[in-house]
PDB file of C-alpha atoms in Angstrom:
ATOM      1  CA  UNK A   3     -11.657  -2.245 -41.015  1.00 72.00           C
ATOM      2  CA  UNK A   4     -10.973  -1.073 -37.666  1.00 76.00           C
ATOM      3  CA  UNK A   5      -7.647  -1.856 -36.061  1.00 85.00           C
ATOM      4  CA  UNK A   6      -5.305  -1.610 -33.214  1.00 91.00           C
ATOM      5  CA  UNK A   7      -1.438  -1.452 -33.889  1.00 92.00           C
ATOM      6  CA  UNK A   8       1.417  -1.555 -31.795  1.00 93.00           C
ATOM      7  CA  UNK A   9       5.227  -2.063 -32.843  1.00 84.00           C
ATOM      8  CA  UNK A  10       5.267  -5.698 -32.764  1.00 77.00           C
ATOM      9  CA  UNK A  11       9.199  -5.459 -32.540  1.00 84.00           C
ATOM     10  CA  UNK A  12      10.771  -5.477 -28.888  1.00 91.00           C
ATOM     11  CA  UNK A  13      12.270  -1.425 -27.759  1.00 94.00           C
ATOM     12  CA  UNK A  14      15.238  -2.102 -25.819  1.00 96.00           C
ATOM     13  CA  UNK A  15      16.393   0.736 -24.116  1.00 96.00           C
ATOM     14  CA  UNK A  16      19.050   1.236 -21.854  1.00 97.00           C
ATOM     15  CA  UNK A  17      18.622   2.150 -17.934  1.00 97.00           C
ATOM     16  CA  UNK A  18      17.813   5.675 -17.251  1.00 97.00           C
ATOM     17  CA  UNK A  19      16.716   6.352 -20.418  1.00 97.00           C
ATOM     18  CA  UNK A  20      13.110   7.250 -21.606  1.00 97.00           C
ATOM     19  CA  UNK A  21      11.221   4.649 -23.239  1.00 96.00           C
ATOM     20  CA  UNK A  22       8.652   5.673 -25.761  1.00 96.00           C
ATOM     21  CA  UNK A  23       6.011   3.270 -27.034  1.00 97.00           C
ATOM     22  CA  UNK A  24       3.316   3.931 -30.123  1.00 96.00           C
ATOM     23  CA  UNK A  25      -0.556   2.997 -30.276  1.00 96.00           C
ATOM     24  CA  UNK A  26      -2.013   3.613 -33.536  1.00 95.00           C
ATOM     25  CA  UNK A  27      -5.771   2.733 -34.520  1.00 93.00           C
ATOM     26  CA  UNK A  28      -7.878   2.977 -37.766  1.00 89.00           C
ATOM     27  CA  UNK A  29     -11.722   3.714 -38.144  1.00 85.00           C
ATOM     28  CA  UNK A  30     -12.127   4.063 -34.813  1.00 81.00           C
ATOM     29  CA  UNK A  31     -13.703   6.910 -32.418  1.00 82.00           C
ATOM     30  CA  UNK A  32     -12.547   6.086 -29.024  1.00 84.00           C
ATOM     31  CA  UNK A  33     -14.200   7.883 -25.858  1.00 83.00           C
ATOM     32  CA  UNK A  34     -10.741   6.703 -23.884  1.00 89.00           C
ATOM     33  CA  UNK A  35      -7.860   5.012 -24.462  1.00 92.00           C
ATOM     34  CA  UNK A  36      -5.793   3.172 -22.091  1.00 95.00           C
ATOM     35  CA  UNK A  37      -2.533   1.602 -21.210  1.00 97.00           C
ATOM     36  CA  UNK A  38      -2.111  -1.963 -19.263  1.00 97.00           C
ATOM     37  CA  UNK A  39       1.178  -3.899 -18.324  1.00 98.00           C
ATOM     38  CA  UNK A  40       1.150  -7.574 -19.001  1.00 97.00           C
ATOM     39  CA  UNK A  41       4.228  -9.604 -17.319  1.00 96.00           C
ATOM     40  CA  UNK A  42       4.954 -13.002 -18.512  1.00 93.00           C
ATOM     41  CA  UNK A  43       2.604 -15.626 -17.163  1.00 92.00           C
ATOM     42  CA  UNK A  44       0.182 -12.825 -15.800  1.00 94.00           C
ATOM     43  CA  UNK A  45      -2.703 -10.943 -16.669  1.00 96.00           C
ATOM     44  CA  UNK A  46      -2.816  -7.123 -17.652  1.00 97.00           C
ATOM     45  CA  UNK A  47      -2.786  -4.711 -15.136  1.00 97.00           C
ATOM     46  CA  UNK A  48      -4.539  -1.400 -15.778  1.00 96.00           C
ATOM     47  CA  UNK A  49      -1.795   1.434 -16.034  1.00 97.00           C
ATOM     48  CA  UNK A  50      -2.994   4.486 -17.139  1.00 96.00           C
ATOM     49  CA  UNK A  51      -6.568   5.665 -18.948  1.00 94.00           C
ATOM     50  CA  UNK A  52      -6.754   9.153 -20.823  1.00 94.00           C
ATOM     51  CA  UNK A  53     -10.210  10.009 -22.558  1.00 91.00           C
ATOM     52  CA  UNK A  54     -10.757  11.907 -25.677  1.00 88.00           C
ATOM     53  CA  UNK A  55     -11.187  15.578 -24.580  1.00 90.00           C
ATOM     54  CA  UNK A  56      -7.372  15.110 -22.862  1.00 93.00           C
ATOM     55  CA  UNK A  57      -3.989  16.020 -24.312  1.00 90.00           C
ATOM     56  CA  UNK A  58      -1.999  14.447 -21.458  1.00 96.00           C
ATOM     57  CA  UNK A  59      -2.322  12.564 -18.445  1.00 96.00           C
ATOM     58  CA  UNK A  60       1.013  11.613 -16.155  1.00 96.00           C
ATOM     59  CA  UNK A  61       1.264   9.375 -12.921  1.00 95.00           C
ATOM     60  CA  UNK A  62       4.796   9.185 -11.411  1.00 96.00           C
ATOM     61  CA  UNK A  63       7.038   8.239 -13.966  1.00 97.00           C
ATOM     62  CA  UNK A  64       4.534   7.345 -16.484  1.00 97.00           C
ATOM     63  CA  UNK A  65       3.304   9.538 -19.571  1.00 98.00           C
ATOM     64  CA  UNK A  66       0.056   8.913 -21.709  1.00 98.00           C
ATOM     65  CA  UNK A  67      -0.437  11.647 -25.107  1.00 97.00           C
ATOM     66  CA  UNK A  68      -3.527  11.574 -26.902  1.00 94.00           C
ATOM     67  CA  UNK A  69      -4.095  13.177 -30.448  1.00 92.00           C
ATOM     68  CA  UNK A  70      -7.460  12.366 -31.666  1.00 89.00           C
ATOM     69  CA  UNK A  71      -6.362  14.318 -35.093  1.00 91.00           C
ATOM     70  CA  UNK A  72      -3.400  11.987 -35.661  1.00 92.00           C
ATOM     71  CA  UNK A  73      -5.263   8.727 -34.579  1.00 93.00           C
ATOM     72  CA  UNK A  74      -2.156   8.096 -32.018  1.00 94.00           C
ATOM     73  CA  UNK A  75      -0.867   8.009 -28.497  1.00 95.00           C
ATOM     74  CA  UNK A  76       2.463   7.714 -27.094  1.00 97.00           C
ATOM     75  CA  UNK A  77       3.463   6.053 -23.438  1.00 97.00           C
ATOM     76  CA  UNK A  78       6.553   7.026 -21.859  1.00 97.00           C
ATOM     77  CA  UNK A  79       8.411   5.893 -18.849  1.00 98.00           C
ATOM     78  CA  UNK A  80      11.091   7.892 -18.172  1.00 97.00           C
ATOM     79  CA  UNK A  81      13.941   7.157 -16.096  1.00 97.00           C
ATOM     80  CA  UNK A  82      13.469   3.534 -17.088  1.00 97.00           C
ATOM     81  CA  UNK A  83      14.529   0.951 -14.802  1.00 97.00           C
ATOM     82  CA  UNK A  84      15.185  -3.059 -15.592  1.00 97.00           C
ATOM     83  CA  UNK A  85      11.778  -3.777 -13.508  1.00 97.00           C
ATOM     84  CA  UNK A  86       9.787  -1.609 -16.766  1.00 98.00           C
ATOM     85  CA  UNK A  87      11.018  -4.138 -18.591  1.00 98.00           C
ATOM     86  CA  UNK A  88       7.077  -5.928 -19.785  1.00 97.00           C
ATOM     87  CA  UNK A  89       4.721  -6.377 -22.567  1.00 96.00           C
ATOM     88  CA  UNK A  90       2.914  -2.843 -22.997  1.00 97.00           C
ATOM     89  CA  UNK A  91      -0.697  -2.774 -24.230  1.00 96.00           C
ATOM     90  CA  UNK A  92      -3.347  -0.228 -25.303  1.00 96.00           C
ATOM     91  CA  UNK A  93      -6.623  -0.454 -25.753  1.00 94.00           C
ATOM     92  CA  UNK A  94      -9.973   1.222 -26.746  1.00 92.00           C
ATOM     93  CA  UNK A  95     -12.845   1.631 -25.558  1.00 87.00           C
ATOM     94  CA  UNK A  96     -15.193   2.987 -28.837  1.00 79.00           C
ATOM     95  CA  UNK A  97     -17.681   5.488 -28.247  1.00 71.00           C
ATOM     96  CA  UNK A  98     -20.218   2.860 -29.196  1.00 62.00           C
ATOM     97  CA  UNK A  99     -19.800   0.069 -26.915  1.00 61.00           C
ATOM     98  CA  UNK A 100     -19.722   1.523 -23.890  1.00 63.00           C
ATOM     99  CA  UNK A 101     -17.414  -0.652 -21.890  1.00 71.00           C
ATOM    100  CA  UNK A 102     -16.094  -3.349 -24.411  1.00 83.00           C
ATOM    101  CA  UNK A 103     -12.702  -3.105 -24.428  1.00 88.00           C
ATOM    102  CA  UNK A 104     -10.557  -3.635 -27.613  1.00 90.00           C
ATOM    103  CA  UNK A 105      -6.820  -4.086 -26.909  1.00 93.00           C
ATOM    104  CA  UNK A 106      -3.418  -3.424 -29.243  1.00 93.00           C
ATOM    105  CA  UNK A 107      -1.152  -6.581 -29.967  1.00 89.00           C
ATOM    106  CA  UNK A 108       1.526  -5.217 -27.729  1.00 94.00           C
ATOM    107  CA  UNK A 109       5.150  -3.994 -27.419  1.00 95.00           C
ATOM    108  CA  UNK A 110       7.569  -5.667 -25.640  1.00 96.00           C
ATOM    109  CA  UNK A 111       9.820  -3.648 -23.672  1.00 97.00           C
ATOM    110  CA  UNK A 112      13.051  -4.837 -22.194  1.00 97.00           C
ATOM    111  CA  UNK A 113      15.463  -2.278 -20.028  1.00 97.00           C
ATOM    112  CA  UNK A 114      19.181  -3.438 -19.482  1.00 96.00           C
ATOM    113  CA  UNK A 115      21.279  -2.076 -16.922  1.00 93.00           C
TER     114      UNK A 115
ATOM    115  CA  UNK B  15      -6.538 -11.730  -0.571  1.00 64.00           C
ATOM    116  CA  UNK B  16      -6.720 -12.322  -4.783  1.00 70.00           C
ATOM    117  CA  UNK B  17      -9.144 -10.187  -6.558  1.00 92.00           C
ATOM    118  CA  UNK B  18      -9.769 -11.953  -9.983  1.00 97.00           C
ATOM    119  CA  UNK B  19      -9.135 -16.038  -9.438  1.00 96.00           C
ATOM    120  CA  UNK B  20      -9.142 -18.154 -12.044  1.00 96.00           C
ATOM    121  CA  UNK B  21      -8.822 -22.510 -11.722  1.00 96.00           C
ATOM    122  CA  UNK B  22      -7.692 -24.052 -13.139  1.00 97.00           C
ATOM    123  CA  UNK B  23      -4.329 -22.393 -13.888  1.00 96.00           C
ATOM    124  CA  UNK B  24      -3.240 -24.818 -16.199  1.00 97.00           C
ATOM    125  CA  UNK B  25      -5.294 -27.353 -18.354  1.00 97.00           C
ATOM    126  CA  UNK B  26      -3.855 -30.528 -20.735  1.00 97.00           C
ATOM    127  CA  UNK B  27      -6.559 -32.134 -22.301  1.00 97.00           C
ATOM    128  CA  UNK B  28      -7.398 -34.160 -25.564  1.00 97.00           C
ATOM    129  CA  UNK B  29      -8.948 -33.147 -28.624  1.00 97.00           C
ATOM    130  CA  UNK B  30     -12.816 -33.552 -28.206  1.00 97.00           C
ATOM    131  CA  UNK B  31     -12.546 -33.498 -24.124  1.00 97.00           C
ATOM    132  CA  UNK B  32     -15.557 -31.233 -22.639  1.00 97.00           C
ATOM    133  CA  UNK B  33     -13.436 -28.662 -19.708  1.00 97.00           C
ATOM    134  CA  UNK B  34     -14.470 -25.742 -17.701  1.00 97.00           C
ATOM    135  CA  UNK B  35     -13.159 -22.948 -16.592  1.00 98.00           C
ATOM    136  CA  UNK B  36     -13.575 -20.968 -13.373  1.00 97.00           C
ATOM    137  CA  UNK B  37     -13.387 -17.061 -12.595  1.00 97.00           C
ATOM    138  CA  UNK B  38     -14.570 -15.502  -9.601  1.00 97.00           C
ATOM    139  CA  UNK B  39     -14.294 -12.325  -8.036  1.00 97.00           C
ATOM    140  CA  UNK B  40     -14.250 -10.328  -5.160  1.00 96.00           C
ATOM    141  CA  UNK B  41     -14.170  -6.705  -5.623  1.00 95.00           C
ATOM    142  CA  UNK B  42     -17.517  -5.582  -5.738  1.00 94.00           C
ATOM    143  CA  UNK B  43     -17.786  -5.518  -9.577  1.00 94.00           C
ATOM    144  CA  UNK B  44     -20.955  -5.979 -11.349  1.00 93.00           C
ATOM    145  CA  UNK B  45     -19.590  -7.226 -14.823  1.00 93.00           C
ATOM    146  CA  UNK B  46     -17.183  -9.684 -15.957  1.00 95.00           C
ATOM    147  CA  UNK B  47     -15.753 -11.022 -18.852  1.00 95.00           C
ATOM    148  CA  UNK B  48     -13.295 -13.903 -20.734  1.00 96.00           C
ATOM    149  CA  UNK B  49     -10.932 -13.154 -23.016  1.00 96.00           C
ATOM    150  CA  UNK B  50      -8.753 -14.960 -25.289  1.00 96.00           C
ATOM    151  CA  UNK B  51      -4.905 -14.355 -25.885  1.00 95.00           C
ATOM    152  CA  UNK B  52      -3.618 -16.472 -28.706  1.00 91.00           C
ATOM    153  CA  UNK B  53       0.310 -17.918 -29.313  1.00 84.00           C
ATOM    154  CA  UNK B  54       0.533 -13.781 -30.765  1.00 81.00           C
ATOM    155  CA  UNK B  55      -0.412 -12.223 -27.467  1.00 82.00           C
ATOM    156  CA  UNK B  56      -3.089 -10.621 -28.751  1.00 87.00           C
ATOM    157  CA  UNK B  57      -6.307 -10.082 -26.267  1.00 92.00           C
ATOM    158  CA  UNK B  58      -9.337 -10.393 -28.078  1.00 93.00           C
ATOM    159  CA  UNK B  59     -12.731  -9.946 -25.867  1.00 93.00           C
ATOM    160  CA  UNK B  60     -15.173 -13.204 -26.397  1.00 94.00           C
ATOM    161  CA  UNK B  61     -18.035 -12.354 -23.827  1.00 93.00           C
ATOM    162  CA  UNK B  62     -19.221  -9.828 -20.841  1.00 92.00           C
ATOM    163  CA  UNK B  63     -21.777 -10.642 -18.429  1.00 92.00           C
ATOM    164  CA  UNK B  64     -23.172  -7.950 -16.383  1.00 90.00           C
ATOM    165  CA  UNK B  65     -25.414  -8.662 -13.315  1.00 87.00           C
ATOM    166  CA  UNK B  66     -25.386 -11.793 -14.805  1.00 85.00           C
ATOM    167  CA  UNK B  67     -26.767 -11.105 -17.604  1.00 89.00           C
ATOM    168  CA  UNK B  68     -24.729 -11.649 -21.534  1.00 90.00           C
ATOM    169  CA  UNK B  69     -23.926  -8.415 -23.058  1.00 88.00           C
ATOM    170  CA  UNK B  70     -21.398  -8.832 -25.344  1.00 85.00           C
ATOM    171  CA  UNK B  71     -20.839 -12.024 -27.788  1.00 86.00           C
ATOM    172  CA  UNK B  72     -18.531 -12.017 -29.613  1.00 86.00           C
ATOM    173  CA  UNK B  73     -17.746 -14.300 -32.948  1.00 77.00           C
ATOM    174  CA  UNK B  74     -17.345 -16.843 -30.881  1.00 85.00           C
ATOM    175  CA  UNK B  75     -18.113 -20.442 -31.778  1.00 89.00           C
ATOM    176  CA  UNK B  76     -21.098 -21.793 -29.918  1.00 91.00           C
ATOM    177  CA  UNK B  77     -18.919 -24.754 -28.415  1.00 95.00           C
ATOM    178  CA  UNK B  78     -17.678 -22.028 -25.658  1.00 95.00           C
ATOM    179  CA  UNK B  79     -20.709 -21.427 -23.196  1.00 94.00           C
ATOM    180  CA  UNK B  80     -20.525 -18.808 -20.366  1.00 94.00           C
ATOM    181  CA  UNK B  81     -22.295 -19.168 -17.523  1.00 93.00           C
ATOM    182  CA  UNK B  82     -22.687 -16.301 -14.947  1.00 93.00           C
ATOM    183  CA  UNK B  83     -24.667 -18.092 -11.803  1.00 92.00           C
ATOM    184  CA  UNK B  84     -24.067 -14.342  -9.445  1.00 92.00           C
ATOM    185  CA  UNK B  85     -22.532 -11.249 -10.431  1.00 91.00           C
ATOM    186  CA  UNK B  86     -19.236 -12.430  -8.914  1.00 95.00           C
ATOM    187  CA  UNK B  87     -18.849 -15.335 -10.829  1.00 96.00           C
ATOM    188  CA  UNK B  88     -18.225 -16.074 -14.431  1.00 96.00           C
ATOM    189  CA  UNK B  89     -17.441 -19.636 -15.884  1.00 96.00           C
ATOM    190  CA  UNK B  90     -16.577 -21.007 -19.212  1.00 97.00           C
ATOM    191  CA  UNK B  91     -17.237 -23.831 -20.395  1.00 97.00           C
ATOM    192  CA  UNK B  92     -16.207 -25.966 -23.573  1.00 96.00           C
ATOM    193  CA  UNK B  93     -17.662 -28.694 -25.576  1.00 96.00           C
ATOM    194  CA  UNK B  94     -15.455 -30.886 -27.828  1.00 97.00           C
ATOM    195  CA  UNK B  95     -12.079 -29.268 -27.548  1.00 97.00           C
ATOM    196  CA  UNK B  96      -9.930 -28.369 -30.477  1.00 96.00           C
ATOM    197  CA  UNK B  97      -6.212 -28.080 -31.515  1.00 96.00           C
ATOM    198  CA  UNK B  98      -6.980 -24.510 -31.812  1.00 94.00           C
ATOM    199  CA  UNK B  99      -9.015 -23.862 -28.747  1.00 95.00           C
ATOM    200  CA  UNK B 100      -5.095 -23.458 -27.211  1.00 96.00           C
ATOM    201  CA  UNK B 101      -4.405 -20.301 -26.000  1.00 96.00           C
ATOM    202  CA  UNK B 102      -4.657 -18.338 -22.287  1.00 97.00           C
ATOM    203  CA  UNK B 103      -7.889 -17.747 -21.682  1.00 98.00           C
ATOM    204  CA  UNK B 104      -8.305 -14.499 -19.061  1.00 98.00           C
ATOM    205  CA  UNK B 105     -11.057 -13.513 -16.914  1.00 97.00           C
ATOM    206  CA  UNK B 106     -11.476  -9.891 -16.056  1.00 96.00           C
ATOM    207  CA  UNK B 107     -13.959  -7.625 -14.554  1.00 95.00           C
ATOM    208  CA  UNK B 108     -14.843  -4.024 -13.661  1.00 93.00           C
ATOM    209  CA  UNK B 109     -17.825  -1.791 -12.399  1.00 89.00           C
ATOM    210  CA  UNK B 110     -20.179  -0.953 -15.538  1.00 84.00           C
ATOM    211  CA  UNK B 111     -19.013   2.973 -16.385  1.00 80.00           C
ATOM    212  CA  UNK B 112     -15.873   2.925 -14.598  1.00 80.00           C
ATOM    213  CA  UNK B 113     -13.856   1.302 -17.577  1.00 82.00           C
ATOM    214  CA  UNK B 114     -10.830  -0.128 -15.981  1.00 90.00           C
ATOM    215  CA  UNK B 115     -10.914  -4.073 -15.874  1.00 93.00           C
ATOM    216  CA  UNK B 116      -9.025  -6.095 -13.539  1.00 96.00           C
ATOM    217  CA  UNK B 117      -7.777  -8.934 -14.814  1.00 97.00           C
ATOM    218  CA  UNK B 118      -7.089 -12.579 -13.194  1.00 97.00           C
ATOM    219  CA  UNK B 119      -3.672 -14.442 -13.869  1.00 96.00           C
ATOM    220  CA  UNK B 120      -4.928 -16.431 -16.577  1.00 97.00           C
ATOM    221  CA  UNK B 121      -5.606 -20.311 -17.547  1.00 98.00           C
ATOM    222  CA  UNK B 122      -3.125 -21.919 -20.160  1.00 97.00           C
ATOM    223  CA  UNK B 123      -5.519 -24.516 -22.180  1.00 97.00           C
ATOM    224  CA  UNK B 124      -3.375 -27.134 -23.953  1.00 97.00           C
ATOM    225  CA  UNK B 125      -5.713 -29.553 -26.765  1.00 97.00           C
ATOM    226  CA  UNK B 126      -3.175 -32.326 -27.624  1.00 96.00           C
TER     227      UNK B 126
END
């Protein structure tokens, strides 16, 4: 069966540091893969979106990897500040559903100063 | 100026009520769709609409009814409301091809 998975434990990470999150998926051919930011009591707000013929995509302090061989990508934001601190999601859009998207359960992320 | 709105924000009803929910939105976009994110968090698509017309249905049970009356509107409605019909229910849209989805703030359903 296809799936979607995220480490379901919170990263806590200390200020400064980089945070690295993991998106894993199963039986699944994606044509992109991207990243949204979900803050409590609000909806997800597109972050980043890397498609399938891309190793690596970057926007300010944020970091998307793609590796189509190992089924995984990887989201850092370096320099991490307390205002990072969010639920992180990825999602999928499969080659065969054009735009349906199908997202990961999540990692929460908290930053302390 | 809000892009995706969705009323009611919050909604405390009974088990068996009938509710609706409202999405609307004013970017342009030509398809739209409601999601559901359970006690979890987890996001899991339940229909799109584009130019008002259904596109993707998901297992969903046949209680839930969408109703798209223009391309910048979506609406959900529910018939006889469950315990587990609780969740945040999120409407989203996005221009067919471009991928990224835009999501409103959400409406918190509570069946009692």
């Amino acid at each position: 069966s296809q799936k979607i998975e995220q480490n379901s434990e919170a990263l806590n990470i200390q200020e400064g540091k980089t945070a690295t999150l993991t998106c894993n998926y199963t039986n699944y051919s994606p044509a992109y893969l991207q990243w949204y930011r979900q803050d409590p009591g609000r909806g997800p707000v597109f972050l980043l979106l890397i498609r399938e013929n891309e190793k690596e995509k970057r926007k300010e302090r944020l970091k998307v990897t793609f590796d189509t061989t190992l089924k995984q990508s990887l989201f850092h934001i370096t320099a991490s500040q307390p205002a990072d601190s969010a639920t992180y999601l990825c999602a999928l859009i499969p080659n065969s559903s054009g735009d349906k998207l199908t997202f990961g359960t999540g990692t929460r992320l908290a930053v302390r100063p | 100026d809000t892009a995706v709105s969705q009323t009611p924000k919050y909604l405390v009803t009974q088990m068996g009520n009938d509710k609706s929910i409202k999405c609307e939105q004013n970017l342009g976009h030509d398809t739209m769709y409601w999601y559901k994110q359970d006690s979890k968090k987890f996001l899991k698509i339940m229909f799109s609409y584009n130019n008002k017309e259904l596109i993707i249905n998901e297992t969903v049970p046949n209680r839930f009814s969408p109703k798209s009356p223009d391309k910048a509107h979506l609406n959900l409605h529910i018939n006889s409301l469950e315990l587990g019909d609780s969740a945040v229910y999120f409407c989203a849209s996005t221009t067919r091809g471009k991928n990224i989805q835009y999501f409103g703030a959400g409406t918190r359903l509570s069946v009692l």
